[in-house]
Each structure stands twice: as C-alpha cells, then as structure tokens.
Amino acid sequence: MVFMYALIDGNNFYVSCERVFNPKLNNKPIVVLSNNDGCVISRSNEAKALGINMGQPSYQLNSIFHKYNVKIFSTNFTLYGDMSRRMHSILATFSKEIEIYSIDEAFLHLQGHRNFTYYYNLAEKIRNTVLKYIGIPTGIGIAKTKTLAKIANHIAKHNTSKNNICVLLTQKEIQTALKQTPVEKIWGVGKKFAAMLKLYNINTAYDFTKLSEDWVKSKMTITGVNMQRELRGYNEIKLDDIRSHKKSIATTRTFGKATCDYNTVKTAVATFAVRCSEKLQKQNSIAAFITVFIRTDKHKEDEPQYRNSFILTLPVATASEMELVKHAETALQKIFKKGYKYKRVGVIVTGILDKHEIQPNLFYNYNIEKHDRISETIKKINTKHGKDSIRLATISPSETWRLQRNYLSPRYTTDWKELFEVKAK
C-alpha cells in the first residue's frame, strides 16, 4: 500500500479569516499586527507587493499604510482559533489520521495509488471543500514524508497556475524540488545550522541529501540525520516526538500600558499561570519548576529601570491551575518592588514531565486526584460556556493590563453580541 502525506496550509491565514466576514477586503492590501499592535505577523499578497515585511514594526510603516490605504487589524485569536478548529474538522473528513501542526497547518495521512492525477484531484477536492464551507483558501503539498510534504507545500504557495497544489511523486520531481529549495527552508534547519551548512558550501536541500550520515550526525546529531533521511524518502519524524521534547512553556505579555500597581501585576501573573496550566494539560504534562519575571520599559530611558526573575521549585510537579497560581504569586512577591512602572510580565514552567511521572511529596499536602477532577470540571465548563466562564477569584474579568488592540475585528463566530449582521434592502 502506498503511503503519502498531504500538508494543508491556510494561505495568509489571519488575513483570510478577516476577509471571510468582510468580502470588501478582497484584493486589498491587509496586515494583521502582533500583540499591542507592534509588528506585522500576517500580510495579504497585495501588502507583500508593497514591500511590507514579516516582523516589521508597525510604526515604521505608517506612511505606507496611509499612502496605499492598507487595512490594519489587531490579532483576533478568538476568531482565528475558531476558524482553525473548523478547518481542521473539515480536513479530518478526508483521512482517518490527521496531525495538527499549527493553527493553520495539518498533515493528512493518505493511502492510495502511485498516480499523480489521483493525488492532484484529491487535493483539489480538499481545497474546494475548505473554501466552500469556511471561505479559507489553502495551499496543499503532497509527498511521501512530512519533510518533503513541507517542501511541496512551500512550492504550492507560489504555484497559482496549479491551484496552489504541488504533488511530489516521482524521483525526478523530488530531485527538482530539492534543488530549488534553499537549505534554510528545510523543515527543522534553524539559522545556526543553515549558517554552518553554508560554510561547507551546502546551499540547497539537494546538497544536504548528498552528505554522509556520519558527517551529518557529527555536526547536527541524530536530529539532522532524521531530516536528511526524510528528504531521501524515509519516514523518520513524528509530530508527537517533536512536541514531547518541549523543555518549557511560557506565557508572557507586554502590557498595553505600563503599571506600578501590585494587584494589577499579580492578576496578570495569575492569568498567565492559568494559561500555562491549560497548555500543560493539553499535552498531558506536568511541570517541576515555575519562573516569574517582571520588567520595566527599557525604551523609557528617563524612567527608573528594573528587571528581575525568580525560579521556584514546586513541591510536587503539577499542571493544576490552583497550584501554579499559588506558587507564581509567591515568586512574584520575592521580586516585586514599588516605585517602578512594569511593562512586561511573564510566567514560564520548566522541568516538563509526562503526567504519569508525578512523584508525591510526603511533606506537602497535595491530593492529585482532587486537583485533576477540579481541572477537568473547569475545562468542561469553559469549553461549553466560553473561555473563563469559571475562573479563579484572583483573575479579574476586567484587567487593566490587557493588550493594546486598536484595530480589533468582532469575534463573529463565538460571541452572541458580535454575530455577523446582514441587512436586506
């Protein structure tokens, strides 16, 4: 049985989500900005044509925004997250096995024929179905390994004549694609590895496949060998394995407005600890350490500057929101100083283990089953009635430290008060 992977990627996903509910934005230059409306994190093709780069600070682009009437949006993660869930649920109807890679990407496991037309027609059907039901255009790359599917997907994004679809089936097609792929575009090759490889005149994915495995292992460990074997057509990378190696989980924010109020900072820290708890629970993990950090605004040189952090070893490794909030507040008390305007705050959990590796502490009263039941109940209620429908008392529903989002669109699909309105003449 032939086994293939399809990588489906939402085109300019955040921008596409905004266009679904406002068709007047079609063919217009659009950007979506990061937290506090800081940098560009998504661009329409029209915005790209104006020379707007990913990660570029928005204040540097004010003249371009004004001159070309660029439409600006703040990140609306509630909307994007819901659209992502809808897209992934549609994709799941095409395969018994789906691996969600990110908010706008997923791998489908395909079993079928060694026939280009079969896979191309299937990709067209997937693309048309997603577009019909949720209005999101996609690019689809199909190949025999995930890494090759990534390359195919990258080619598909620029392959408008083929409906943003690329199928790499024959050895000739794969070899051509590898020669066109810069080494830094290989899935898993970061800046350091790319720079090192270029020192040895290894500039393309094809060059990388010609290296000996011993050389790759000596320079890039077994991870590099797995990348190389994937490019040669052998399945080596599992997404679950990649996720299991995560060494830390962080939730941090730059406040929309700096604050010197302890209770405001404490509320933020508690909220971030809960978010870390949610991320731990989602991957069935627990954490052994928690770090809290606070910083003033380094750009305000005329104001007093202070930054500090505190690492606390948890009595029992946990993912409980109550436990993490309690210890996060303890850590904050160690470092908070009056008289400073705090601009950035964060919570980081480390020492991540599988939840079944928990070790009870004889000298610390912690009922594992009780905390698990409470966490599960909170999750069920919030899933049914909306985020933070039930929350710890220390988390305020009206935080003054919230992000600055001056261009926020409505949460069309998740809030009754912000439902899409249609007027008939």
Short mmCIF file of C-alpha atoms in Angstrom, two decimals:
data_model
loop_
_atom_site.label_atom_id
_atom_site.label_comp_id
_atom_site.label_asym_id
_atom_site.label_seq_id
_atom_site.Cartn_x
_atom_site.Cartn_y
_atom_site.Cartn_z
CA MET A 1 0.00 0.00 0.00
CA VAL A 2 1.33 3.43 -0.99
CA PHE A 3 1.56 5.81 1.95
CA MET A 4 1.68 9.59 1.43
CA TYR A 5 1.32 12.81 3.41
CA ALA A 6 -0.63 15.92 2.49
CA LEU A 7 0.23 19.18 4.25
CA ILE A 8 -2.65 21.63 4.09
CA ASP A 9 -1.84 25.23 4.98
CA GLY A 10 -4.26 28.17 5.17
CA ASN A 11 -2.99 30.93 2.87
CA ASN A 12 -2.15 34.12 4.82
CA PHE A 13 -4.43 32.59 7.45
CA TYR A 14 -5.12 35.55 9.74
CA VAL A 15 -5.77 37.82 6.77
CA SER A 16 -8.00 35.19 5.16
CA CYS A 17 -10.05 34.91 8.38
CA GLU A 18 -10.71 38.66 8.29
CA ARG A 19 -11.73 38.51 4.62
CA VAL A 20 -14.27 35.73 5.20
CA PHE A 21 -16.51 38.14 7.10
CA ASN A 22 -15.71 41.24 5.05
CA PRO A 23 -15.51 40.47 1.31
CA LYS A 24 -14.81 44.15 0.61
CA LEU A 25 -11.26 43.38 1.80
CA ASN A 26 -10.63 41.05 -1.16
CA ASN A 27 -7.79 42.26 -3.40
CA LYS A 28 -6.92 45.00 -0.88
CA PRO A 29 -3.61 45.29 1.00
CA ILE A 30 -4.13 44.00 4.56
CA VAL A 31 -1.88 43.42 7.55
CA VAL A 32 -2.51 41.80 10.92
CA LEU A 33 -0.40 43.10 13.81
CA SER A 34 1.10 41.28 16.77
CA ASN A 35 0.45 41.88 20.48
CA ASN A 36 -0.01 45.57 21.32
CA ASP A 37 -0.24 46.28 17.59
CA GLY A 38 3.54 46.02 17.43
CA CYS A 39 4.71 44.13 14.35
CA VAL A 40 3.31 42.64 11.15
CA ILE A 41 2.58 38.92 11.57
CA SER A 42 0.31 38.30 8.56
CA ARG A 43 0.09 40.01 5.16
CA SER A 44 -2.10 39.74 2.11
CA ASN A 45 -0.32 39.24 -1.20
CA GLU A 46 -1.16 42.86 -2.03
CA ALA A 47 0.62 44.02 1.14
CA LYS A 48 3.64 41.87 0.29
CA ALA A 49 3.79 43.56 -3.12
CA LEU A 50 4.13 46.92 -1.34
CA GLY A 51 7.33 45.69 0.32
CA ILE A 52 5.82 45.15 3.77
CA ASN A 53 7.90 42.51 5.54
CA MET A 54 7.01 39.98 8.21
CA GLY A 55 8.02 41.15 11.68
CA GLN A 56 8.38 44.78 10.59
CA PRO A 57 7.35 47.25 13.35
CA SER A 58 4.08 48.95 12.51
CA TYR A 59 5.34 52.44 13.40
CA GLN A 60 7.88 52.17 10.56
CA LEU A 61 5.05 51.56 8.11
CA ASN A 62 2.68 54.41 8.94
CA SER A 63 3.48 56.31 5.74
CA ILE A 64 2.92 53.18 3.59
CA PHE A 65 -0.30 52.36 5.45
CA HIS A 66 -1.60 55.86 4.77
CA LYS A 67 -0.38 56.16 1.17
CA TYR A 68 -1.80 52.86 -0.03
CA ASN A 69 -4.81 52.71 2.30
CA VAL A 70 -3.62 49.48 3.89
CA LYS A 71 -6.28 47.86 6.07
CA ILE A 72 -4.95 47.14 9.56
CA PHE A 73 -6.18 44.54 12.07
CA SER A 74 -5.14 43.63 15.60
CA THR A 75 -4.75 39.91 16.30
CA ASN A 76 -8.13 38.32 16.97
CA PHE A 77 -7.04 34.93 18.31
CA THR A 78 -10.56 34.03 19.40
CA LEU A 79 -11.76 34.29 15.81
CA TYR A 80 -8.66 32.69 14.28
CA GLY A 81 -8.74 29.81 16.77
CA ASP A 82 -12.36 29.02 15.99
CA MET A 83 -11.77 29.19 12.24
CA SER A 84 -8.79 26.89 12.73
CA ARG A 85 -10.95 24.32 14.53
CA ARG A 86 -13.49 24.46 11.71
CA MET A 87 -10.80 23.97 9.08
CA HIS A 88 -9.26 21.02 10.89
CA SER A 89 -12.66 19.37 11.38
CA ILE A 90 -13.25 19.55 7.62
CA LEU A 91 -9.80 18.12 6.88
CA ALA A 92 -10.48 15.23 9.26
CA THR A 93 -13.27 14.04 6.95
CA PHE A 94 -10.69 13.24 4.26
CA SER A 95 -8.47 10.96 6.35
CA LYS A 96 -8.71 8.70 9.37
CA GLU A 97 -5.41 10.13 10.56
CA ILE A 98 -4.77 13.86 10.92
CA GLU A 99 -1.88 15.54 12.73
CA ILE A 100 -2.45 19.19 13.56
CA TYR A 101 0.86 21.02 13.24
CA SER A 102 -0.20 24.62 13.91
CA ILE A 103 -3.22 26.91 13.90
CA ASP A 104 -3.26 26.92 10.08
CA GLU A 105 -1.49 23.67 9.15
CA ALA A 106 -2.26 19.96 9.35
CA PHE A 107 -0.86 16.74 7.93
CA LEU A 108 -3.24 14.15 6.48
CA HIS A 109 -2.15 10.52 6.08
CA LEU A 110 -3.17 9.32 2.65
CA GLN A 111 -3.35 5.80 1.28
CA GLY A 112 -3.97 5.36 -2.40
CA HIS A 113 -2.20 4.97 -5.71
CA ARG A 114 1.12 5.88 -7.28
CA ASN A 115 -0.74 8.14 -9.61
CA PHE A 116 -0.26 11.90 -9.90
CA THR A 117 -3.80 12.55 -11.15
CA TYR A 118 -5.33 10.72 -8.17
CA TYR A 119 -3.48 12.86 -5.62
CA TYR A 120 -3.95 16.10 -7.55
CA ASN A 121 -7.70 15.53 -7.84
CA LEU A 122 -7.90 14.69 -4.13
CA ALA A 123 -6.02 17.87 -3.26
CA GLU A 124 -8.39 19.90 -5.44
CA LYS A 125 -11.36 18.36 -3.68
CA ILE A 126 -9.89 19.16 -0.25
CA ARG A 127 -9.08 22.72 -1.27
CA ASN A 128 -12.52 23.34 -2.81
CA THR A 129 -14.33 21.88 0.21
CA VAL A 130 -12.48 24.07 2.71
CA LEU A 131 -13.04 27.12 0.53
CA LYS A 132 -16.76 26.34 0.12
CA TYR A 133 -17.56 25.72 3.78
CA ILE A 134 -15.40 28.30 5.60
CA GLY A 135 -14.01 30.53 2.84
CA ILE A 136 -10.32 29.93 3.61
CA PRO A 137 -8.00 29.43 0.59
CA THR A 138 -5.33 26.80 1.13
CA GLY A 139 -2.09 25.51 -0.32
CA ILE A 140 -1.54 21.75 -0.44
CA GLY A 141 1.71 19.82 -0.74
CA ILE A 142 1.73 16.03 -1.10
CA ALA A 143 4.76 13.75 -0.80
CA LYS A 144 5.94 10.51 0.80
CA THR A 145 7.37 12.11 4.00
CA LYS A 146 6.40 15.08 6.17
CA THR A 147 9.59 16.99 5.34
CA LEU A 148 9.07 16.51 1.61
CA ALA A 149 5.40 17.50 2.04
CA LYS A 150 6.63 20.71 3.69
CA ILE A 151 8.76 21.45 0.64
CA ALA A 152 5.86 20.61 -1.67
CA ASN A 153 3.62 22.94 0.31
CA HIS A 154 6.18 25.77 0.03
CA ILE A 155 6.21 25.28 -3.74
CA ALA A 156 2.40 25.13 -3.83
CA LYS A 157 2.10 28.59 -2.26
CA HIS A 158 3.70 30.09 -5.37
CA ASN A 159 2.10 27.63 -7.80
CA THR A 160 -1.04 29.61 -8.67
CA SER A 161 -1.26 28.03 -12.13
CA LYS A 162 -1.80 24.68 -10.40
CA ASN A 163 -4.36 25.98 -7.88
CA ASN A 164 -1.71 26.18 -5.11
CA ILE A 165 -1.19 22.41 -5.27
CA CYS A 166 2.10 20.53 -5.58
CA VAL A 167 2.48 16.75 -5.71
CA LEU A 168 5.98 15.27 -5.46
CA LEU A 169 5.66 11.68 -6.57
CA THR A 170 8.49 10.62 -8.89
CA GLN A 171 12.20 10.75 -8.04
CA LYS A 172 12.72 13.31 -10.80
CA GLU A 173 10.05 15.63 -9.34
CA ILE A 174 11.55 15.28 -5.86
CA GLN A 175 15.08 15.95 -7.08
CA THR A 176 13.98 19.09 -8.94
CA ALA A 177 12.19 20.37 -5.83
CA LEU A 178 15.21 19.70 -3.61
CA LYS A 179 17.50 21.64 -5.97
CA GLN A 180 15.11 24.61 -5.82
CA THR A 181 14.89 24.61 -2.01
CA PRO A 182 17.46 26.71 -0.07
CA VAL A 183 18.95 24.80 2.83
CA GLU A 184 17.45 27.26 5.34
CA LYS A 185 13.96 26.30 4.09
CA ILE A 186 14.34 22.66 5.17
CA TRP A 187 11.89 21.89 7.98
CA GLY A 188 13.89 21.85 11.22
CA VAL A 189 17.02 23.64 9.96
CA GLY A 190 17.38 26.80 12.01
CA LYS A 191 19.60 29.82 11.43
CA LYS A 192 22.64 28.32 13.16
CA PHE A 193 22.53 25.05 11.22
CA ALA A 194 21.87 26.91 7.96
CA ALA A 195 24.87 29.20 8.53
CA MET A 196 27.08 26.22 9.39
CA LEU A 197 26.00 24.26 6.31
CA LYS A 198 26.65 27.22 4.01
CA LEU A 199 30.21 27.44 5.33
CA TYR A 200 30.67 23.99 3.77
CA ASN A 201 29.05 25.16 0.51
CA ILE A 202 25.86 23.22 1.21
CA ASN A 203 23.28 25.63 -0.18
CA THR A 204 20.26 23.53 -1.16
CA ALA A 205 18.23 20.65 0.19
CA TYR A 206 19.67 18.54 -2.64
CA ASP A 207 23.24 19.31 -1.47
CA PHE A 208 22.21 18.25 2.03
CA THR A 209 20.96 14.85 0.86
CA LYS A 210 24.38 14.09 -0.68
CA LEU A 211 26.25 14.33 2.62
CA SER A 212 27.24 11.18 4.50
CA GLU A 213 25.07 10.32 7.51
CA ASP A 214 28.16 10.15 9.74
CA TRP A 215 29.11 13.73 8.83
CA VAL A 216 25.55 14.97 9.42
CA LYS A 217 25.36 13.17 12.76
CA SER A 218 28.67 14.65 13.92
CA LYS A 219 27.53 18.20 13.05
CA MET A 220 23.76 18.06 13.70
CA THR A 221 23.18 15.00 15.92
CA ILE A 222 20.55 12.37 15.16
CA THR A 223 18.03 15.15 14.51
CA GLY A 224 19.95 16.18 11.39
CA VAL A 225 20.17 12.57 10.25
CA ASN A 226 16.39 12.23 10.53
CA MET A 227 15.93 15.40 8.46
CA GLN A 228 18.24 14.01 5.78
CA ARG A 229 16.55 10.60 5.71
CA GLU A 230 13.14 12.30 5.36
CA LEU A 231 14.44 14.19 2.32
CA ARG A 232 15.61 10.86 0.90
CA GLY A 233 12.08 9.44 1.27
CA TYR A 234 12.22 7.58 4.60
CA ASN A 235 9.65 8.43 7.29
CA GLU A 236 11.51 9.41 10.45
CA ILE A 237 9.76 12.43 12.01
CA LYS A 238 6.71 12.07 14.24
CA LEU A 239 4.97 15.23 15.42
CA ASP A 240 4.32 13.70 18.83
CA ASP A 241 8.06 13.14 19.24
CA ILE A 242 8.75 16.78 18.37
CA ARG A 243 6.20 18.02 20.88
CA SER A 244 7.44 15.71 23.62
CA HIS A 245 10.85 17.38 23.54
CA LYS A 246 9.44 20.79 24.53
CA LYS A 247 11.51 21.89 27.51
CA SER A 248 9.43 24.85 28.63
CA ILE A 249 6.07 26.54 28.25
CA ALA A 250 5.80 30.30 28.56
CA THR A 251 3.01 32.86 28.69
CA THR A 252 4.24 36.45 28.57
CA ARG A 253 2.84 39.84 27.64
CA THR A 254 3.96 43.36 27.01
CA PHE A 255 1.27 45.47 28.65
CA GLY A 256 -0.65 47.96 26.56
CA LYS A 257 0.02 50.47 29.37
CA ALA A 258 2.78 50.22 31.99
CA THR A 259 1.63 49.86 35.59
CA CYS A 260 3.16 50.21 39.06
CA ASP A 261 0.17 48.63 40.85
CA TYR A 262 0.97 45.31 42.56
CA ASN A 263 -2.57 43.92 42.30
CA THR A 264 -2.62 44.57 38.57
CA VAL A 265 0.67 42.74 38.08
CA LYS A 266 -0.49 39.92 40.38
CA THR A 267 -3.66 39.48 38.32
CA ALA A 268 -1.60 39.25 35.14
CA VAL A 269 0.78 36.70 36.68
CA ALA A 270 -2.16 34.59 37.91
CA THR A 271 -3.76 34.69 34.45
CA PHE A 272 -0.51 33.64 32.77
CA ALA A 273 -0.06 30.79 35.26
CA VAL A 274 -3.54 29.52 34.33
CA ARG A 275 -2.67 29.71 30.63
CA CYS A 276 0.49 27.65 31.29
CA SER A 277 -1.69 25.16 33.16
CA GLU A 278 -4.00 24.86 30.16
CA LYS A 279 -1.07 24.21 27.83
CA LEU A 280 0.37 21.57 30.17
CA GLN A 281 -2.97 19.80 30.49
CA LYS A 282 -3.49 19.84 26.73
CA GLN A 283 -0.35 17.76 26.22
CA ASN A 284 -0.85 15.63 29.38
CA SER A 285 2.24 17.07 31.05
CA ILE A 286 3.26 18.42 34.44
CA ALA A 287 5.97 20.92 35.39
CA ALA A 288 8.53 20.78 38.21
CA PHE A 289 9.59 24.46 38.17
CA ILE A 290 7.92 27.82 37.70
CA THR A 291 9.61 31.12 36.84
CA VAL A 292 8.09 34.59 37.11
CA PHE A 293 9.77 37.64 35.59
CA ILE A 294 8.93 41.35 35.58
CA ARG A 295 10.48 44.19 33.56
CA THR A 296 10.12 47.91 33.14
CA ASP A 297 10.10 49.56 29.72
CA LYS A 298 13.72 49.64 28.54
CA HIS A 299 12.81 52.21 25.90
CA LYS A 300 11.80 54.76 28.56
CA GLU A 301 15.32 55.77 29.49
CA ASP A 302 14.08 58.73 31.56
CA GLU A 303 12.24 56.36 33.94
CA PRO A 304 13.74 54.11 36.68
CA GLN A 305 14.70 50.72 35.27
CA TYR A 306 14.30 47.34 36.97
CA ARG A 307 14.08 43.74 35.88
CA ASN A 308 14.16 40.54 37.88
CA SER A 309 13.02 36.92 37.90
CA PHE A 310 12.56 34.15 40.42
CA ILE A 311 12.63 30.38 39.86
CA LEU A 312 10.66 28.29 42.31
CA THR A 313 10.87 24.51 42.63
CA LEU A 314 7.35 23.14 43.01
CA PRO A 315 6.78 20.82 45.99
CA VAL A 316 5.06 18.42 43.61
CA ALA A 317 5.28 18.59 39.81
CA THR A 318 1.85 19.66 38.64
CA ALA A 319 -0.39 21.10 35.93
CA SER A 320 -3.05 22.28 38.41
CA GLU A 321 -4.11 25.88 37.83
CA MET A 322 -4.61 26.41 41.56
CA GLU A 323 -1.13 25.17 42.42
CA LEU A 324 0.61 27.09 39.65
CA VAL A 325 -1.19 30.34 40.53
CA LYS A 326 -0.34 29.96 44.22
CA HIS A 327 3.36 29.41 43.58
CA ALA A 328 3.51 32.06 40.85
CA GLU A 329 2.22 34.63 43.33
CA THR A 330 4.85 33.50 45.85
CA ALA A 331 7.56 34.03 43.23
CA LEU A 332 6.17 37.48 42.35
CA GLN A 333 6.29 38.57 45.99
CA LYS A 334 10.03 37.80 46.01
CA ILE A 335 10.84 40.21 43.19
CA PHE A 336 8.18 42.93 43.07
CA LYS A 337 9.41 46.40 44.04
CA LYS A 338 7.31 49.53 44.45
CA GLY A 339 8.08 52.67 42.51
CA TYR A 340 8.60 51.07 39.10
CA LYS A 341 6.31 51.04 36.07
CA TYR A 342 6.17 47.46 34.85
CA LYS A 343 5.75 46.93 31.11
CA ARG A 344 6.38 43.20 30.61
CA VAL A 345 5.49 40.23 32.81
CA GLY A 346 5.75 36.51 32.20
CA VAL A 347 5.34 33.03 33.64
CA ILE A 348 7.46 30.09 32.44
CA VAL A 349 7.09 26.46 33.51
CA THR A 350 10.02 24.08 33.04
CA GLY A 351 11.12 20.60 34.07
CA ILE A 352 8.25 19.22 31.99
CA LEU A 353 7.35 15.56 32.53
CA ASP A 354 4.63 13.17 31.47
CA LYS A 355 1.74 13.44 33.96
CA HIS A 356 2.19 9.78 34.90
CA GLU A 357 5.70 10.55 36.19
CA ILE A 358 4.39 12.57 39.14
CA GLN A 359 6.14 11.92 42.46
CA PRO A 360 4.09 12.64 45.64
CA ASN A 361 5.70 14.64 48.44
CA LEU A 362 5.35 13.19 51.93
CA PHE A 363 5.68 16.66 53.49
CA TYR A 364 3.30 18.55 51.20
CA ASN A 365 -0.48 18.15 51.25
CA TYR A 366 -1.42 17.70 47.61
CA ASN A 367 -4.34 15.48 46.57
CA ILE A 368 -3.57 14.58 42.95
CA GLU A 369 -6.98 13.08 42.16
CA LYS A 370 -8.82 16.07 43.66
CA HIS A 371 -6.86 18.60 41.62
CA ASP A 372 -7.32 16.53 38.45
CA ARG A 373 -11.09 16.44 38.97
CA ILE A 374 -11.25 20.19 39.57
CA SER A 375 -9.15 20.92 36.47
CA GLU A 376 -11.29 18.61 34.33
CA THR A 377 -14.51 20.24 35.60
CA ILE A 378 -13.18 23.75 34.87
CA LYS A 379 -12.16 22.67 31.38
CA LYS A 380 -15.58 21.16 30.61
CA ILE A 381 -17.49 24.23 31.81
CA ASN A 382 -15.27 26.66 29.88
CA THR A 383 -15.44 24.51 26.75
CA LYS A 384 -19.24 24.55 26.89
CA HIS A 385 -19.87 28.14 28.01
CA GLY A 386 -16.82 30.04 26.80
CA LYS A 387 -13.32 30.84 28.00
CA ASP A 388 -13.07 31.93 31.65
CA SER A 389 -16.78 31.34 32.28
CA ILE A 390 -15.50 29.85 35.51
CA ARG A 391 -12.16 31.07 36.82
CA LEU A 392 -10.09 31.51 39.94
CA ALA A 393 -11.10 34.55 42.01
CA THR A 394 -7.66 36.10 41.66
CA ILE A 395 -8.24 36.50 37.90
CA SER A 396 -10.18 39.70 37.24
CA PRO A 397 -12.62 39.81 34.29
CA SER A 398 -11.65 43.43 33.55
CA GLU A 399 -7.86 43.53 33.54
CA THR A 400 -6.33 46.95 33.00
CA TRP A 401 -3.14 45.33 31.69
CA ARG A 402 -4.80 43.89 28.62
CA LEU A 403 -3.08 44.22 25.27
CA GLN A 404 -3.45 47.32 23.16
CA ARG A 405 -5.62 46.28 20.20
CA ASN A 406 -6.90 49.35 18.42
CA TYR A 407 -7.89 47.55 15.21
CA LEU A 408 -9.70 44.51 16.61
CA SER A 409 -12.41 42.94 14.49
CA PRO A 410 -15.51 41.27 16.03
CA ARG A 411 -15.45 37.67 17.27
CA TYR A 412 -18.06 36.75 14.68
CA THR A 413 -18.30 33.03 15.47
CA THR A 414 -18.00 32.81 19.25
CA ASP A 415 -19.80 35.79 20.84
CA TRP A 416 -23.56 36.32 20.64
CA LYS A 417 -23.07 40.09 20.91
CA GLU A 418 -20.72 40.15 17.94
CA LEU A 419 -22.58 37.95 15.48
CA PHE A 420 -22.33 38.92 11.83
CA GLU A 421 -25.17 41.21 10.75
CA VAL A 422 -26.80 41.06 7.31
CA LYS A 423 -29.02 43.87 6.09
CA ALA A 424 -31.52 43.29 3.27
CA LYS A 425 -32.69 46.15 1.10
#
